[in-house]
mmCIF file with all atom_site columns, C-alpha atoms in Angstrom:
data_model
loop_
_atom_site.group_PDB
_atom_site.id
_atom_site.type_symbol
_atom_site.label_atom_id
_atom_site.label_alt_id
_atom_site.label_comp_id
_atom_site.label_asym_id
_atom_site.label_entity_id
_atom_site.label_seq_id
_atom_site.pdbx_PDB_ins_code
_atom_site.Cartn_x
_atom_site.Cartn_y
_atom_site.Cartn_z
_atom_site.occupancy
_atom_site.B_iso_or_equiv
_atom_site.pdbx_formal_charge
_atom_site.auth_seq_id
_atom_site.auth_comp_id
_atom_site.auth_asym_id
_atom_site.auth_atom_id
_atom_site.pdbx_PDB_model_num
ATOM 1  C CA . MET V 1 1  ? 0.009  0.013  0.017   1.00 90.00 ? 405 MET V CA 1
ATOM 2  C CA . LEU V 1 2  ? 1.338  3.435  -0.960  1.00 93.00 ? 406 LEU V CA 1
ATOM 3  C CA . TYR V 1 3  ? 2.191  5.759  1.886   1.00 95.00 ? 407 TYR V CA 1
ATOM 4  C CA . ILE V 1 4  ? 0.244  8.915  1.189   1.00 96.00 ? 408 ILE V CA 1
ATOM 5  C CA . ARG V 1 5  ? -1.025 11.623 3.530   1.00 96.00 ? 409 ARG V CA 1
ATOM 6  C CA . GLU V 1 6  ? -2.999 14.793 3.064   1.00 95.00 ? 410 GLU V CA 1
ATOM 7  C CA . ASP V 1 7  ? -2.113 18.108 4.603   1.00 90.00 ? 411 ASP V CA 1
ATOM 8  C CA . GLN V 1 8  ? -3.523 21.615 4.304   1.00 89.00 ? 412 GLN V CA 1
ATOM 9  C CA . LYS V 1 9  ? -1.735 22.270 0.962   1.00 92.00 ? 413 LYS V CA 1
ATOM 10 C CA . GLY V 1 10 ? -2.247 18.957 -0.813  1.00 95.00 ? 414 GLY V CA 1
ATOM 11 C CA . VAL V 1 11 ? -0.626 15.466 -0.479  1.00 97.00 ? 415 VAL V CA 1
ATOM 12 C CA . VAL V 1 12 ? 2.721  13.952 0.431   1.00 97.00 ? 416 VAL V CA 1
ATOM 13 C CA . PHE V 1 13 ? 3.752  10.490 -0.751  1.00 97.00 ? 417 PHE V CA 1
ATOM 14 C CA . LYS V 1 14 ? 6.833  8.310  -0.951  1.00 97.00 ? 418 LYS V CA 1
ATOM 15 C CA . VAL V 1 15 ? 8.669  7.763  -4.192  1.00 97.00 ? 419 VAL V CA 1
ATOM 16 C CA . ARG V 1 16 ? 11.561 5.353  -5.049  1.00 97.00 ? 420 ARG V CA 1
ATOM 17 C CA . VAL V 1 17 ? 13.499 6.618  -8.059  1.00 96.00 ? 421 VAL V CA 1
ATOM 18 C CA . GLN V 1 18 ? 15.438 4.433  -10.455 1.00 96.00 ? 422 GLN V CA 1
ATOM 19 C CA . PRO V 1 19 ? 17.574 6.789  -12.669 1.00 95.00 ? 423 PRO V CA 1
ATOM 20 C CA . ARG V 1 20 ? 19.110 5.970  -16.064 1.00 95.00 ? 424 ARG V CA 1
ATOM 21 C CA . SER V 1 21 ? 16.227 3.816  -17.238 1.00 96.00 ? 425 SER V CA 1
ATOM 22 C CA . SER V 1 22 ? 15.249 3.369  -20.862 1.00 96.00 ? 426 SER V CA 1
ATOM 23 C CA . LYS V 1 23 ? 12.071 5.435  -20.443 1.00 96.00 ? 427 LYS V CA 1
ATOM 24 C CA . ASN V 1 24 ? 10.131 7.472  -17.905 1.00 96.00 ? 428 ASN V CA 1
ATOM 25 C CA . GLN V 1 25 ? 7.459  5.308  -16.349 1.00 96.00 ? 429 GLN V CA 1
ATOM 26 C CA . ILE V 1 26 ? 5.714  4.271  -13.164 1.00 96.00 ? 430 ILE V CA 1
ATOM 27 C CA . ALA V 1 27 ? 6.890  0.766  -12.248 1.00 95.00 ? 431 ALA V CA 1
ATOM 28 C CA . GLY V 1 28 ? 4.413  -0.112 -9.494  1.00 94.00 ? 432 GLY V CA 1
ATOM 29 C CA . LEU V 1 29 ? 5.129  -0.124 -5.803  1.00 95.00 ? 433 LEU V CA 1
ATOM 30 C CA . PHE V 1 30 ? 8.346  -0.746 -3.889  1.00 94.00 ? 434 PHE V CA 1
ATOM 31 C CA . ASP V 1 31 ? 7.373  -1.463 -0.253  1.00 93.00 ? 435 ASP V CA 1
ATOM 32 C CA . ASP V 1 32 ? 5.210  1.584  0.600   1.00 95.00 ? 436 ASP V CA 1
ATOM 33 C CA . SER V 1 33 ? 6.732  3.826  -2.134  1.00 97.00 ? 437 SER V CA 1
ATOM 34 C CA . LEU V 1 34 ? 5.765  4.521  -5.704  1.00 96.00 ? 438 LEU V CA 1
ATOM 35 C CA . LYS V 1 35 ? 8.563  3.196  -7.936  1.00 97.00 ? 439 LYS V CA 1
ATOM 36 C CA . VAL V 1 36 ? 9.380  5.614  -10.746 1.00 97.00 ? 440 VAL V CA 1
ATOM 37 C CA . ARG V 1 37 ? 11.901 4.869  -13.515 1.00 97.00 ? 441 ARG V CA 1
ATOM 38 C CA . LEU V 1 38 ? 13.534 7.902  -15.112 1.00 97.00 ? 442 LEU V CA 1
ATOM 39 C CA . THR V 1 39 ? 15.853 8.362  -18.071 1.00 96.00 ? 443 THR V CA 1
ATOM 40 C CA . ALA V 1 40 ? 17.767 11.209 -16.337 1.00 95.00 ? 444 ALA V CA 1
ATOM 41 C CA . PRO V 1 41 ? 21.060 10.534 -14.602 1.00 94.00 ? 445 PRO V CA 1
ATOM 42 C CA . PRO V 1 42 ? 21.364 11.124 -10.836 1.00 91.00 ? 446 PRO V CA 1
ATOM 43 C CA . VAL V 1 43 ? 23.737 14.119 -11.184 1.00 91.00 ? 447 VAL V CA 1
ATOM 44 C CA . GLU V 1 44 ? 23.272 17.812 -10.296 1.00 91.00 ? 448 GLU V CA 1
ATOM 45 C CA . GLY V 1 45 ? 19.583 17.384 -9.577  1.00 91.00 ? 449 GLY V CA 1
ATOM 46 C CA . GLU V 1 46 ? 18.659 16.157 -13.067 1.00 94.00 ? 450 GLU V CA 1
ATOM 47 C CA . ALA V 1 47 ? 16.806 13.086 -11.726 1.00 94.00 ? 451 ALA V CA 1
ATOM 48 C CA . ASN V 1 48 ? 14.960 15.214 -9.146  1.00 96.00 ? 452 ASN V CA 1
ATOM 49 C CA . GLU V 1 49 ? 13.835 17.695 -11.793 1.00 96.00 ? 453 GLU V CA 1
ATOM 50 C CA . ALA V 1 50 ? 12.797 14.827 -14.150 1.00 96.00 ? 454 ALA V CA 1
ATOM 51 C CA . CYS V 1 51 ? 10.895 13.212 -11.296 1.00 97.00 ? 455 CYS V CA 1
ATOM 52 C CA . CYS V 1 52 ? 8.895  16.379 -10.522 1.00 97.00 ? 456 CYS V CA 1
ATOM 53 C CA . ALA V 1 53 ? 8.195  17.068 -14.188 1.00 97.00 ? 457 ALA V CA 1
ATOM 54 C CA . PHE V 1 54 ? 7.140  13.440 -14.821 1.00 97.00 ? 458 PHE V CA 1
ATOM 55 C CA . LEU V 1 55 ? 4.840  13.281 -11.750 1.00 97.00 ? 459 LEU V CA 1
ATOM 56 C CA . ALA V 1 56 ? 3.280  16.698 -12.700 1.00 97.00 ? 460 ALA V CA 1
ATOM 57 C CA . LYS V 1 57 ? 2.452  15.273 -16.166 1.00 97.00 ? 461 LYS V CA 1
ATOM 58 C CA . VAL V 1 58 ? 1.023  12.051 -14.761 1.00 96.00 ? 462 VAL V CA 1
ATOM 59 C CA . LEU V 1 59 ? -1.041 13.911 -12.111 1.00 96.00 ? 463 LEU V CA 1
ATOM 60 C CA . ALA V 1 60 ? -2.134 16.630 -14.629 1.00 95.00 ? 464 ALA V CA 1
ATOM 61 C CA . VAL V 1 61 ? -0.930 19.506 -12.401 1.00 96.00 ? 465 VAL V CA 1
ATOM 62 C CA . PRO V 1 62 ? 1.408  22.378 -13.200 1.00 97.00 ? 466 PRO V CA 1
ATOM 63 C CA . ARG V 1 63 ? 5.098  21.625 -12.595 1.00 97.00 ? 467 ARG V CA 1
ATOM 64 C CA . PHE V 1 64 ? 5.440  24.321 -9.923  1.00 97.00 ? 468 PHE V CA 1
ATOM 65 C CA . ARG V 1 65 ? 2.982  22.427 -7.687  1.00 97.00 ? 469 ARG V CA 1
ATOM 66 C CA . VAL V 1 66 ? 5.268  19.337 -7.427  1.00 97.00 ? 470 VAL V CA 1
ATOM 67 C CA . GLU V 1 67 ? 8.388  19.403 -5.232  1.00 96.00 ? 471 GLU V CA 1
ATOM 68 C CA . ILE V 1 68 ? 10.738 17.037 -3.426  1.00 97.00 ? 472 ILE V CA 1
ATOM 69 C CA . ALA V 1 69 ? 10.007 17.581 0.253   1.00 95.00 ? 473 ALA V CA 1
ATOM 70 C CA . ALA V 1 70 ? 12.798 15.242 1.474   1.00 96.00 ? 474 ALA V CA 1
ATOM 71 C CA . GLY V 1 71 ? 15.459 12.974 0.062   1.00 95.00 ? 475 GLY V CA 1
ATOM 72 C CA . GLN V 1 72 ? 17.008 15.231 -2.586  1.00 94.00 ? 476 GLN V CA 1
ATOM 73 C CA . SER V 1 73 ? 20.165 13.112 -2.698  1.00 93.00 ? 477 SER V CA 1
ATOM 74 C CA . SER V 1 74 ? 18.554 9.715  -2.089  1.00 94.00 ? 478 SER V CA 1
ATOM 75 C CA . ARG V 1 75 ? 16.635 7.264  -4.179  1.00 95.00 ? 479 ARG V CA 1
ATOM 76 C CA . ASN V 1 76 ? 13.874 7.410  -1.533  1.00 96.00 ? 480 ASN V CA 1
ATOM 77 C CA . LYS V 1 77 ? 12.033 10.698 -1.602  1.00 97.00 ? 481 LYS V CA 1
ATOM 78 C CA . LEU V 1 78 ? 8.987  12.390 -0.142  1.00 97.00 ? 482 LEU V CA 1
ATOM 79 C CA . VAL V 1 79 ? 7.162  14.217 -2.860  1.00 97.00 ? 483 VAL V CA 1
ATOM 80 C CA . SER V 1 80 ? 4.663  17.029 -2.099  1.00 97.00 ? 484 SER V CA 1
ATOM 81 C CA . VAL V 1 81 ? 1.917  17.976 -4.577  1.00 97.00 ? 485 VAL V CA 1
ATOM 82 C CA . GLU V 1 82 ? -0.222 21.044 -3.922  1.00 96.00 ? 486 GLU V CA 1
ATOM 83 C CA . GLY V 1 83 ? -3.875 21.350 -4.765  1.00 94.00 ? 487 GLY V CA 1
ATOM 84 C CA . VAL V 1 84 ? -4.801 17.678 -5.026  1.00 95.00 ? 488 VAL V CA 1
ATOM 85 C CA . SER V 1 85 ? -6.398 15.020 -2.765  1.00 94.00 ? 489 SER V CA 1
ATOM 86 C CA . SER V 1 86 ? -5.111 11.529 -2.033  1.00 94.00 ? 490 SER V CA 1
ATOM 87 C CA . GLU V 1 87 ? -8.035 10.154 -4.020  1.00 95.00 ? 491 GLU V CA 1
ATOM 88 C CA . GLN V 1 88 ? -7.055 12.172 -7.087  1.00 94.00 ? 492 GLN V CA 1
ATOM 89 C CA . VAL V 1 89 ? -3.432 10.993 -6.790  1.00 94.00 ? 493 VAL V CA 1
ATOM 90 C CA . LEU V 1 90 ? -4.375 7.327  -6.430  1.00 94.00 ? 494 LEU V CA 1
ATOM 91 C CA . LYS V 1 91 ? -6.765 7.471  -9.322  1.00 95.00 ? 495 LYS V CA 1
ATOM 92 C CA . ALA V 1 92 ? -4.184 9.181  -11.604 1.00 94.00 ? 496 ALA V CA 1
ATOM 93 C CA . LEU V 1 93 ? -1.558 6.647  -10.673 1.00 91.00 ? 497 LEU V CA 1
ATOM 94 C CA . GLY V 1 94 ? -3.962 3.714  -11.154 1.00 88.00 ? 498 GLY V CA 1
ATOM 95 C CA . LEU V 1 95 ? -3.623 2.425  -7.608  1.00 84.00 ? 499 LEU V CA 1
#
């Protein structure tokens, strides 16, 4: 089950990033995290930026509403998305 919680701004959920993949895609769940494969390498914040942009596209929200709340230099991240509910996120992710 995906770890997701709502706060006054939107939602926060766990993401496990796999950089340098052949394509950007959601690869299911890894423990309680959403596993995301990204083509970007894990250097100079490229994978973090690609993660935010990809999740914004999947969730159909503007890029500026998605940010890494914790784990900037780790594969395991907490992602914050403003202006959405947990139901909207789970539906968009197909979970």
